[in-house]
mmCIF file of N, CA and C in Angstrom:
data_model
loop_
_atom_site.group_PDB
_atom_site.id
_atom_site.type_symbol
_atom_site.label_atom_id
_atom_site.label_comp_id
_atom_site.label_asym_id
_atom_site.label_seq_id
_atom_site.Cartn_x
_atom_site.Cartn_y
_atom_site.Cartn_z
ATOM 1 N N MET A 1 1.143 -1.048 -0.180
ATOM 2 C CA MET A 1 0.611 0.122 0.030
ATOM 3 C C MET A 1 0.674 1.154 0.146
ATOM 4 N N ASN A 2 0.775 2.510 -0.570
ATOM 5 C CA ASN A 2 1.532 2.941 -1.060
ATOM 6 C C ASN A 2 0.766 4.537 0.146
ATOM 7 N N GLU A 3 1.592 5.369 -0.124
ATOM 8 C CA GLU A 3 0.813 6.496 1.269
ATOM 9 C C GLU A 3 -0.185 7.305 0.646
ATOM 10 N N ALA A 4 -0.060 7.438 -0.727
ATOM 11 C CA ALA A 4 -1.947 8.235 -0.817
ATOM 12 C C ALA A 4 -2.968 6.669 -1.033
ATOM 13 N N GLU A 5 -2.327 5.838 -0.923
ATOM 14 C CA GLU A 5 -3.334 4.672 -0.472
ATOM 15 C C GLU A 5 -3.904 4.819 0.667
ATOM 16 N N LEU A 6 -2.613 4.825 1.475
ATOM 17 C CA LEU A 6 -3.048 5.115 2.685
ATOM 18 C C LEU A 6 -4.078 6.328 3.679
ATOM 19 N N LYS A 7 -3.232 7.288 2.843
ATOM 20 C CA LYS A 7 -4.394 8.456 3.664
ATOM 21 C C LYS A 7 -5.278 8.822 3.151
ATOM 22 N N LYS A 8 -5.975 7.598 2.399
ATOM 23 C CA LYS A 8 -7.554 7.781 1.489
ATOM 24 C C LYS A 8 -8.097 6.760 2.727
ATOM 25 N N ARG A 9 -7.468 5.365 3.349
ATOM 26 C CA ARG A 9 -7.949 4.583 3.687
ATOM 27 C C ARG A 9 -8.316 5.027 5.324
ATOM 28 N N THR A 10 -7.393 5.727 5.696
ATOM 29 C CA THR A 10 -7.392 6.553 6.719
ATOM 30 C C THR A 10 -8.422 7.813 7.451
ATOM 31 N N LYS A 11 -8.557 8.634 5.890
ATOM 32 C CA LYS A 11 -9.364 9.048 5.988
ATOM 33 C C LYS A 11 -10.929 8.928 6.404
ATOM 34 N N GLN A 12 -11.036 7.324 5.806
ATOM 35 C CA GLN A 12 -11.919 6.867 4.902
ATOM 36 C C GLN A 12 -12.573 6.184 6.543
ATOM 37 N N PHE A 13 -11.879 5.696 7.531
ATOM 38 C CA PHE A 13 -11.632 5.145 8.508
ATOM 39 C C PHE A 13 -12.341 6.703 9.313
ATOM 40 N N GLY A 14 -11.652 7.650 9.046
ATOM 41 C CA GLY A 14 -12.995 8.562 9.982
ATOM 42 C C GLY A 14 -13.396 9.443 9.629
ATOM 43 N N LEU A 15 -14.309 8.863 8.989
ATOM 44 C CA LEU A 15 -15.523 9.287 8.118
ATOM 45 C C LEU A 15 -16.386 8.122 8.831
ATOM 46 N N ARG A 16 -15.785 6.800 8.109
ATOM 47 C CA ARG A 16 -16.696 5.939 9.379
ATOM 48 C C ARG A 16 -17.303 6.324 10.560
ATOM 49 N N VAL A 17 -16.546 6.638 10.926
ATOM 50 C CA VAL A 17 -16.174 7.027 12.349
ATOM 51 C C VAL A 17 -16.281 8.258 13.149
ATOM 52 N N ILE A 18 -17.055 9.023 12.142
ATOM 53 C CA ILE A 18 -17.983 9.905 12.051
ATOM 54 C C ILE A 18 -19.210 9.391 12.169
ATOM 55 N N ARG A 19 -19.756 8.238 10.768
ATOM 56 C CA ARG A 19 -21.583 8.033 10.948
ATOM 57 C C ARG A 19 -22.002 7.060 12.249
ATOM 58 N N LEU A 20 -20.564 6.632 12.859
ATOM 59 C CA LEU A 20 -20.623 5.382 13.531
ATOM 60 C C LEU A 20 -21.641 6.612 15.593
ATOM 61 N N VAL A 21 -20.100 7.120 15.338
ATOM 62 C CA VAL A 21 -20.826 8.433 16.816
ATOM 63 C C VAL A 21 -22.192 9.043 16.244
ATOM 64 N N GLU A 22 -21.835 10.101 15.040
ATOM 65 C CA GLU A 22 -23.265 10.205 14.776
ATOM 66 C C GLU A 22 -24.884 9.667 15.259
ATOM 67 N N SER A 23 -24.406 8.101 14.707
ATOM 68 C CA SER A 23 -25.927 7.375 15.432
ATOM 69 C C SER A 23 -25.885 7.229 16.976
ATOM 70 N N LEU A 24 -24.702 6.675 17.630
ATOM 71 C CA LEU A 24 -25.064 6.553 19.045
ATOM 72 C C LEU A 24 -26.297 7.500 19.905
ATOM 73 N N PRO A 25 -26.215 6.971 21.014
ATOM 74 C CA PRO A 25 -27.851 7.048 21.108
ATOM 75 C C PRO A 25 -27.439 8.422 22.144
ATOM 76 N N GLY A 26 -28.069 9.199 22.779
ATOM 77 C CA GLY A 26 -28.025 10.305 23.611
ATOM 78 C C GLY A 26 -27.133 10.461 24.770
ATOM 79 N N THR A 27 -27.008 9.097 25.421
ATOM 80 C CA THR A 27 -27.175 9.630 27.037
ATOM 81 C C THR A 27 -25.864 10.076 26.571
ATOM 82 N N GLN A 28 -25.450 9.882 28.514
ATOM 83 C CA GLN A 28 -24.090 10.277 28.864
ATOM 84 C C GLN A 28 -23.220 9.493 28.439
ATOM 85 N N THR A 29 -23.213 8.365 28.796
ATOM 86 C CA THR A 29 -22.512 7.413 28.216
ATOM 87 C C THR A 29 -22.459 6.655 26.718
ATOM 88 N N ALA A 30 -22.939 7.688 26.054
ATOM 89 C CA ALA A 30 -22.790 6.999 24.671
ATOM 90 C C ALA A 30 -22.085 7.996 24.023
ATOM 91 N N ARG A 31 -22.169 9.301 24.818
ATOM 92 C CA ARG A 31 -22.043 10.550 24.276
ATOM 93 C C ARG A 31 -19.699 10.639 24.514
ATOM 94 N N THR A 32 -20.086 10.718 26.019
ATOM 95 C CA THR A 32 -19.152 10.337 26.492
ATOM 96 C C THR A 32 -17.606 9.416 25.567
ATOM 97 N N ILE A 33 -18.580 8.146 25.450
ATOM 98 C CA ILE A 33 -17.416 7.235 24.774
ATOM 99 C C ILE A 33 -17.217 8.196 23.112
ATOM 100 N N GLY A 34 -17.992 8.864 22.405
ATOM 101 C CA GLY A 34 -18.440 8.775 21.664
ATOM 102 C C GLY A 34 -17.449 9.908 21.043
ATOM 103 N N ASN A 35 -17.440 10.559 21.910
ATOM 104 C CA ASN A 35 -16.486 11.541 21.501
ATOM 105 C C ASN A 35 -15.113 11.591 21.794
ATOM 106 N N GLN A 36 -14.381 10.486 22.510
ATOM 107 C CA GLN A 36 -12.967 9.654 22.877
ATOM 108 C C GLN A 36 -13.203 9.270 21.652
ATOM 109 N N LEU A 37 -13.763 8.285 20.926
ATOM 110 C CA LEU A 37 -13.732 7.692 19.691
ATOM 111 C C LEU A 37 -13.796 8.572 18.528
ATOM 112 N N LEU A 38 -14.516 9.950 18.555
ATOM 113 C CA LEU A 38 -13.944 11.048 17.436
ATOM 114 C C LEU A 38 -12.822 11.033 17.657
ATOM 115 N N ARG A 39 -12.159 11.651 18.819
ATOM 116 C CA ARG A 39 -11.204 12.589 18.809
ATOM 117 C C ARG A 39 -10.089 11.254 17.474
ATOM 118 N N SER A 40 -9.985 10.030 18.761
ATOM 119 C CA SER A 40 -8.876 9.021 18.509
ATOM 120 C C SER A 40 -9.167 8.260 16.970
ATOM 121 N N GLY A 41 -9.827 8.734 16.421
ATOM 122 C CA GLY A 41 -10.759 8.062 15.286
ATOM 123 C C GLY A 41 -10.114 9.116 13.941
ATOM 124 N N LEU A 42 -10.398 10.522 14.444
ATOM 125 C CA LEU A 42 -9.749 11.564 13.049
ATOM 126 C C LEU A 42 -8.876 11.625 13.191
ATOM 127 N N SER A 43 -7.716 11.581 14.663
ATOM 128 C CA SER A 43 -6.440 11.150 14.611
ATOM 129 C C SER A 43 -5.443 10.181 14.547
ATOM 130 N N VAL A 44 -6.113 9.532 13.506
ATOM 131 C CA VAL A 44 -5.233 8.603 12.765
ATOM 132 C C VAL A 44 -4.507 9.298 11.219
ATOM 133 N N GLY A 45 -5.730 9.069 11.362
ATOM 134 C CA GLY A 45 -5.459 10.290 9.244
ATOM 135 C C GLY A 45 -4.770 11.231 9.502
ATOM 136 N N ALA A 46 -5.097 12.030 11.026
ATOM 137 C CA ALA A 46 -4.512 13.515 10.620
ATOM 138 C C ALA A 46 -2.945 13.387 10.979
ATOM 139 N N ASN A 47 -3.177 12.389 12.208
ATOM 140 C CA ASN A 47 -1.060 12.084 12.385
ATOM 141 C C ASN A 47 -0.501 11.930 11.022
ATOM 142 N N TYR A 48 -1.442 10.643 10.212
ATOM 143 C CA TYR A 48 -0.354 9.635 9.267
ATOM 144 C C TYR A 48 -0.188 10.669 8.208
ATOM 145 N N ARG A 49 -0.667 11.670 7.750
ATOM 146 C CA ARG A 49 -0.652 12.706 6.988
ATOM 147 C C ARG A 49 0.330 13.653 7.426
ATOM 148 N N ALA A 50 0.544 14.079 9.111
ATOM 149 C CA ALA A 50 2.108 14.538 9.992
ATOM 150 C C ALA A 50 3.045 13.983 9.463
ATOM 151 N N ALA A 51 2.736 12.380 9.476
ATOM 152 C CA ALA A 51 4.036 12.304 9.773
ATOM 153 C C ALA A 51 4.287 11.944 7.832
ATOM 154 N N CYS A 52 3.329 11.958 7.066
ATOM 155 C CA CYS A 52 4.176 11.942 5.686
ATOM 156 C C CYS A 52 4.690 13.270 5.120
ATOM 157 N N ARG A 53 4.718 14.977 5.869
ATOM 158 C CA ARG A 53 5.794 16.087 5.726
ATOM 159 C C ARG A 53 6.228 15.884 6.723
ATOM 160 N N GLY A 54 7.101 14.769 7.944
ATOM 161 C CA GLY A 54 7.465 14.887 7.918
ATOM 162 C C GLY A 54 9.561 14.719 7.889
ATOM 163 N N ARG A 55 10.269 15.479 8.856
ATOM 164 C CA ARG A 55 11.507 15.900 7.907
ATOM 165 C C ARG A 55 12.663 14.895 7.739
ATOM 166 N N SER A 56 12.345 13.406 9.001
ATOM 167 C CA SER A 56 13.239 12.400 8.908
ATOM 168 C C SER A 56 12.210 11.432 8.965
ATOM 169 N N LYS A 57 12.904 10.262 8.805
ATOM 170 C CA LYS A 57 12.678 9.179 8.984
ATOM 171 C C LYS A 57 12.157 8.642 11.133
ATOM 172 N N ALA A 58 13.398 9.672 11.734
ATOM 173 C CA ALA A 58 12.978 9.724 12.884
ATOM 174 C C ALA A 58 11.281 10.064 13.269
ATOM 175 N N ASP A 59 11.306 11.289 11.721
ATOM 176 C CA ASP A 59 10.158 11.845 12.348
ATOM 177 C C ASP A 59 9.013 11.438 12.158
ATOM 178 N N PHE A 60 9.047 10.971 10.720
ATOM 179 C CA PHE A 60 7.995 10.042 10.676
ATOM 180 C C PHE A 60 7.504 8.741 11.447
ATOM 181 N N VAL A 61 8.842 7.882 12.590
ATOM 182 C CA VAL A 61 8.450 6.657 13.026
ATOM 183 C C VAL A 61 7.702 6.844 14.233
ATOM 184 N N ALA A 62 7.902 8.958 14.859
ATOM 185 C CA ALA A 62 7.415 9.591 15.849
ATOM 186 C C ALA A 62 5.829 9.442 15.774
ATOM 187 N N LYS A 63 6.503 10.185 14.485
ATOM 188 C CA LYS A 63 4.741 11.218 13.963
ATOM 189 C C LYS A 63 3.357 9.381 13.530
ATOM 190 N N ALA A 64 3.779 8.536 12.834
ATOM 191 C CA ALA A 64 3.115 7.230 12.990
ATOM 192 C C ALA A 64 2.810 6.819 14.223
ATOM 193 N N GLY A 65 3.747 6.956 15.032
ATOM 194 C CA GLY A 65 3.160 5.597 16.209
ATOM 195 C C GLY A 65 2.686 6.183 16.916
ATOM 196 N N ILE A 66 2.067 7.572 16.680
ATOM 197 C CA ILE A 66 0.477 8.308 17.156
ATOM 198 C C ILE A 66 -0.613 7.628 16.554
ATOM 199 N N SER A 67 -0.084 7.577 15.153
ATOM 200 C CA SER A 67 -1.610 6.909 14.261
ATOM 201 C C SER A 67 -1.785 5.862 14.835
ATOM 202 N N LEU A 68 -0.616 4.771 15.556
ATOM 203 C CA LEU A 68 -0.917 3.699 15.973
ATOM 204 C C LEU A 68 -1.351 3.476 16.793
ATOM 205 N N GLU A 69 -0.865 4.563 17.485
ATOM 206 C CA GLU A 69 -2.081 4.355 19.238
ATOM 207 C C GLU A 69 -3.366 5.036 18.975
ATOM 208 N N GLU A 70 -3.670 5.932 18.137
ATOM 209 C CA GLU A 70 -4.827 6.245 17.881
ATOM 210 C C GLU A 70 -5.772 4.857 17.659
ATOM 211 N N ALA A 71 -4.894 4.536 16.764
ATOM 212 C CA ALA A 71 -6.095 3.514 16.414
ATOM 213 C C ALA A 71 -6.275 2.430 17.619
ATOM 214 N N ASP A 72 -5.324 1.948 17.635
ATOM 215 C CA ASP A 72 -5.703 1.204 19.181
ATOM 216 C C ASP A 72 -6.537 1.656 19.895
ATOM 217 N N GLU A 73 -5.991 3.389 20.399
ATOM 218 C CA GLU A 73 -7.532 3.628 21.038
ATOM 219 C C GLU A 73 -8.684 3.659 20.552
ATOM 220 N N CYS A 74 -8.701 3.224 19.122
ATOM 221 C CA CYS A 74 -10.344 3.696 18.916
ATOM 222 C C CYS A 74 -11.229 2.432 18.908
ATOM 223 N N MET A 75 -10.473 0.957 18.434
ATOM 224 C CA MET A 75 -10.360 -0.256 19.071
ATOM 225 C C MET A 75 -11.091 -0.802 20.501
ATOM 226 N N TYR A 76 -10.109 0.911 21.422
ATOM 227 C CA TYR A 76 -10.305 -0.378 23.204
ATOM 228 C C TYR A 76 -12.086 1.158 23.235
ATOM 229 N N TRP A 77 -12.135 1.786 22.705
ATOM 230 C CA TRP A 77 -13.505 2.389 22.985
ATOM 231 C C TRP A 77 -15.010 1.667 21.930
ATOM 232 N N MET A 78 -14.230 0.921 20.926
ATOM 233 C CA MET A 78 -15.543 0.314 20.019
ATOM 234 C C MET A 78 -15.867 -0.671 20.969
ATOM 235 N N GLU A 79 -15.012 -1.409 21.864
ATOM 236 C CA GLU A 79 -15.010 -2.458 22.884
ATOM 237 C C GLU A 79 -16.099 -2.033 24.018
ATOM 238 N N MET A 80 -15.947 -0.848 24.244
ATOM 239 C CA MET A 80 -16.382 -0.120 25.313
ATOM 240 C C MET A 80 -17.971 -0.200 25.111
ATOM 241 N N LEU A 81 -18.041 0.837 23.604
ATOM 242 C CA LEU A 81 -19.516 0.850 23.232
ATOM 243 C C LEU A 81 -20.285 -1.007 23.389
ATOM 244 N N GLN A 82 -19.361 -1.561 22.637
ATOM 245 C CA GLN A 82 -19.712 -3.296 22.364
ATOM 246 C C GLN A 82 -19.904 -3.346 24.044
ATOM 247 N N GLU A 83 -19.666 -4.077 25.061
ATOM 248 C CA GLU A 83 -19.492 -4.359 26.110
ATOM 249 C C GLU A 83 -20.443 -3.722 26.681
ATOM 250 N N ALA A 84 -20.159 -2.704 26.817
ATOM 251 C CA ALA A 84 -21.739 -1.891 27.664
ATOM 252 C C ALA A 84 -23.042 -2.314 27.271
ATOM 253 N N GLY A 85 -22.915 -2.782 25.702
ATOM 254 C CA GLY A 85 -24.492 -3.100 25.157
ATOM 255 C C GLY A 85 -24.898 -1.604 24.556
ATOM 256 N N ILE A 86 -23.935 -0.962 24.695
ATOM 257 C CA ILE A 86 -24.754 0.740 23.576
ATOM 258 C C ILE A 86 -24.592 0.227 21.820
ATOM 259 N N VAL A 87 -23.754 -0.562 21.638
ATOM 260 C CA VAL A 87 -23.582 -0.902 19.843
ATOM 261 C C VAL A 87 -23.556 -2.564 20.214
ATOM 262 N N PRO A 88 -24.599 -3.081 19.006
ATOM 263 C CA PRO A 88 -24.242 -4.830 19.077
ATOM 264 C C PRO A 88 -22.917 -4.791 17.943
ATOM 265 N N ALA A 89 -22.791 -5.876 18.507
ATOM 266 C CA ALA A 89 -20.863 -6.193 18.264
ATOM 267 C C ALA A 89 -20.856 -6.813 16.102
ATOM 268 N N GLU A 90 -22.220 -6.704 16.197
ATOM 269 C CA GLU A 90 -22.181 -6.829 14.469
ATOM 270 C C GLU A 90 -22.046 -5.617 13.739
ATOM 271 N N LYS A 91 -22.703 -4.289 14.354
ATOM 272 C CA LYS A 91 -22.388 -3.241 14.074
ATOM 273 C C LYS A 91 -21.737 -2.929 14.141
ATOM 274 N N LEU A 92 -20.535 -3.079 14.650
ATOM 275 C CA LEU A 92 -19.154 -2.655 15.235
ATOM 276 C C LEU A 92 -17.714 -3.786 14.218
ATOM 277 N N LYS A 93 -18.420 -4.653 14.069
ATOM 278 C CA LYS A 93 -16.937 -5.603 13.238
ATOM 279 C C LYS A 93 -16.236 -5.256 12.786
ATOM 280 N N ASP A 94 -17.005 -4.743 11.383
ATOM 281 C CA ASP A 94 -16.162 -4.274 10.364
ATOM 282 C C ASP A 94 -15.274 -2.863 10.281
ATOM 283 N N LEU A 95 -15.656 -1.891 10.810
ATOM 284 C CA LEU A 95 -14.847 -0.682 11.752
ATOM 285 C C LEU A 95 -13.878 -1.437 12.590
ATOM 286 N N MET A 96 -14.023 -2.115 13.729
ATOM 287 C CA MET A 96 -12.781 -2.487 14.577
ATOM 288 C C MET A 96 -12.244 -3.711 13.557
ATOM 289 N N LYS A 97 -12.098 -4.338 12.452
ATOM 290 C CA LYS A 97 -11.953 -5.149 11.226
ATOM 291 C C LYS A 97 -10.956 -3.973 11.325
ATOM 292 N N GLU A 98 -11.411 -2.741 10.945
ATOM 293 C CA GLU A 98 -10.363 -2.223 10.039
ATOM 294 C C GLU A 98 -9.715 -1.327 11.147
ATOM 295 N N ALA A 99 -10.085 -1.087 11.946
ATOM 296 C CA ALA A 99 -9.136 -0.531 12.970
ATOM 297 C C ALA A 99 -7.213 -1.575 13.273
ATOM 298 N N ASP A 100 -8.358 -2.566 13.169
ATOM 299 C CA ASP A 100 -7.135 -3.261 13.960
ATOM 300 C C ASP A 100 -6.077 -3.518 12.406
ATOM 301 N N GLU A 101 -6.457 -3.677 11.995
ATOM 302 C CA GLU A 101 -6.028 -3.469 9.884
ATOM 303 C C GLU A 101 -5.127 -2.302 10.242
ATOM 304 N N LEU A 102 -5.177 -1.600 10.944
ATOM 305 C CA LEU A 102 -4.554 -0.474 10.751
ATOM 306 C C LEU A 102 -3.490 -0.288 11.649
ATOM 307 N N VAL A 103 -3.808 -0.980 12.379
ATOM 308 C CA VAL A 103 -2.887 -1.023 13.844
ATOM 309 C C VAL A 103 -1.347 -2.111 13.069
ATOM 310 N N ALA A 104 -2.091 -2.667 12.272
ATOM 311 C CA ALA A 104 -0.946 -4.214 11.774
ATOM 312 C C ALA A 104 -0.019 -3.122 10.568
ATOM 313 N N ILE A 105 -0.874 -2.038 9.687
ATOM 314 C CA ILE A 105 -0.107 -1.866 8.874
ATOM 315 C C ILE A 105 0.668 -0.491 9.223
ATOM 316 N N PHE A 106 -0.055 -0.046 10.272
ATOM 317 C CA PHE A 106 1.526 1.035 11.170
ATOM 318 C C PHE A 106 2.553 0.745 11.886
ATOM 319 N N THR A 107 2.599 -0.547 12.367
ATOM 320 C CA THR A 107 3.122 -1.377 13.220
ATOM 321 C C THR A 107 4.555 -1.824 11.513
ATOM 322 N N ALA A 108 3.924 -2.018 10.883
ATOM 323 C CA ALA A 108 4.507 -2.790 9.788
ATOM 324 C C ALA A 108 5.453 -1.834 9.347
ATOM 325 N N SER A 109 5.110 -0.273 9.262
ATOM 326 C CA SER A 109 5.962 0.959 8.447
ATOM 327 C C SER A 109 6.911 1.289 9.741
ATOM 328 N N ILE A 110 6.379 1.040 10.850
ATOM 329 C CA ILE A 110 7.515 1.640 11.820
ATOM 330 C C ILE A 110 8.887 1.103 11.961
ATOM 331 N N LYS A 111 7.967 -0.219 12.301
ATOM 332 C CA LYS A 111 9.260 -1.442 11.929
ATOM 333 C C LYS A 111 10.104 -1.513 11.004
ATOM 334 N N THR A 112 9.595 -1.060 9.136
ATOM 335 C CA THR A 112 10.158 -0.869 8.570
ATOM 336 C C THR A 112 11.039 0.564 8.330
ATOM 337 N N ALA A 113 10.843 1.680 8.822
ATOM 338 C CA ALA A 113 11.383 3.406 8.584
ATOM 339 C C ALA A 113 12.308 3.233 10.016
ATOM 340 N N ARG A 114 12.365 1.919 11.031
ATOM 341 C CA ARG A 114 13.245 1.974 11.764
ATOM 342 C C ARG A 114 14.031 1.464 11.693
ATOM 343 N N ALA A 115 13.684 -0.028 10.589
ATOM 344 C CA ALA A 115 15.199 -0.747 10.139
ATOM 345 C C ALA A 115 16.056 0.146 9.255
ATOM 346 N N HIS A 116 15.752 1.150 8.518
ATOM 347 C CA HIS A 116 16.406 2.467 7.442
ATOM 348 C C HIS A 116 17.064 2.571 8.599
ATOM 349 N N LEU A 117 16.414 2.968 9.539
ATOM 350 C CA LEU A 117 17.213 4.149 10.572
ATOM 351 C C LEU A 117 19.111 3.445 11.398
ATOM 352 N N ASN A 118 18.116 2.571 11.663
ATOM 353 C CA ASN A 118 19.572 1.326 12.209
ATOM 354 C C ASN A 118 20.279 1.119 10.667
ATOM 355 N N GLN A 119 19.731 1.299 9.484
ATOM 356 C CA GLN A 119 20.889 1.262 8.199
ATOM 357 C C GLN A 119 21.560 1.885 8.338
ATOM 358 N N LYS A 120 21.132 3.590 8.261
ATOM 359 C CA LYS A 120 22.166 4.470 7.610
ATOM 360 C C LYS A 120 22.439 4.908 9.764
ATOM 361 N N SER A 121 21.802 4.631 10.587
ATOM 362 C CA SER A 121 23.408 4.855 11.675
ATOM 363 C C SER A 121 24.476 4.625 11.863
ATOM 364 N N SER A 122 24.633 3.021 11.226
ATOM 365 C CA SER A 122 25.840 2.026 11.095
ATOM 366 C C SER A 122 26.311 2.411 9.761
ATOM 367 N N ILE A 123 26.679 2.920 8.866
ATOM 368 C CA ILE A 123 27.700 3.082 7.941
ATOM 369 C C ILE A 123 28.166 4.509 8.773
#
């Protein structure tokens, strides 16, 4: 997956999170969890875009690490929605799968970038 494709994918993820949060009931708990999910869901793509503009591989690693953390945090908030009985598991299944895949993609990207950093520092 190239940079443009991942930018598009993270933006689509953010839009899907928006639609999910907008569909939540108006209870205090749902609003609170929804706000947290919205913040982290939108942060995934924003931080990846910042990572792509990084001034160095180290900068990329740091900012991509934030995207990784935010995608993982999305998983947590969706698990809370599910386990609290606010949203049925079936409704969250695809979005949770996407968050899990983004975590895997960022993990691999960071590993690759770190390996390149270590190669350059060995020269």
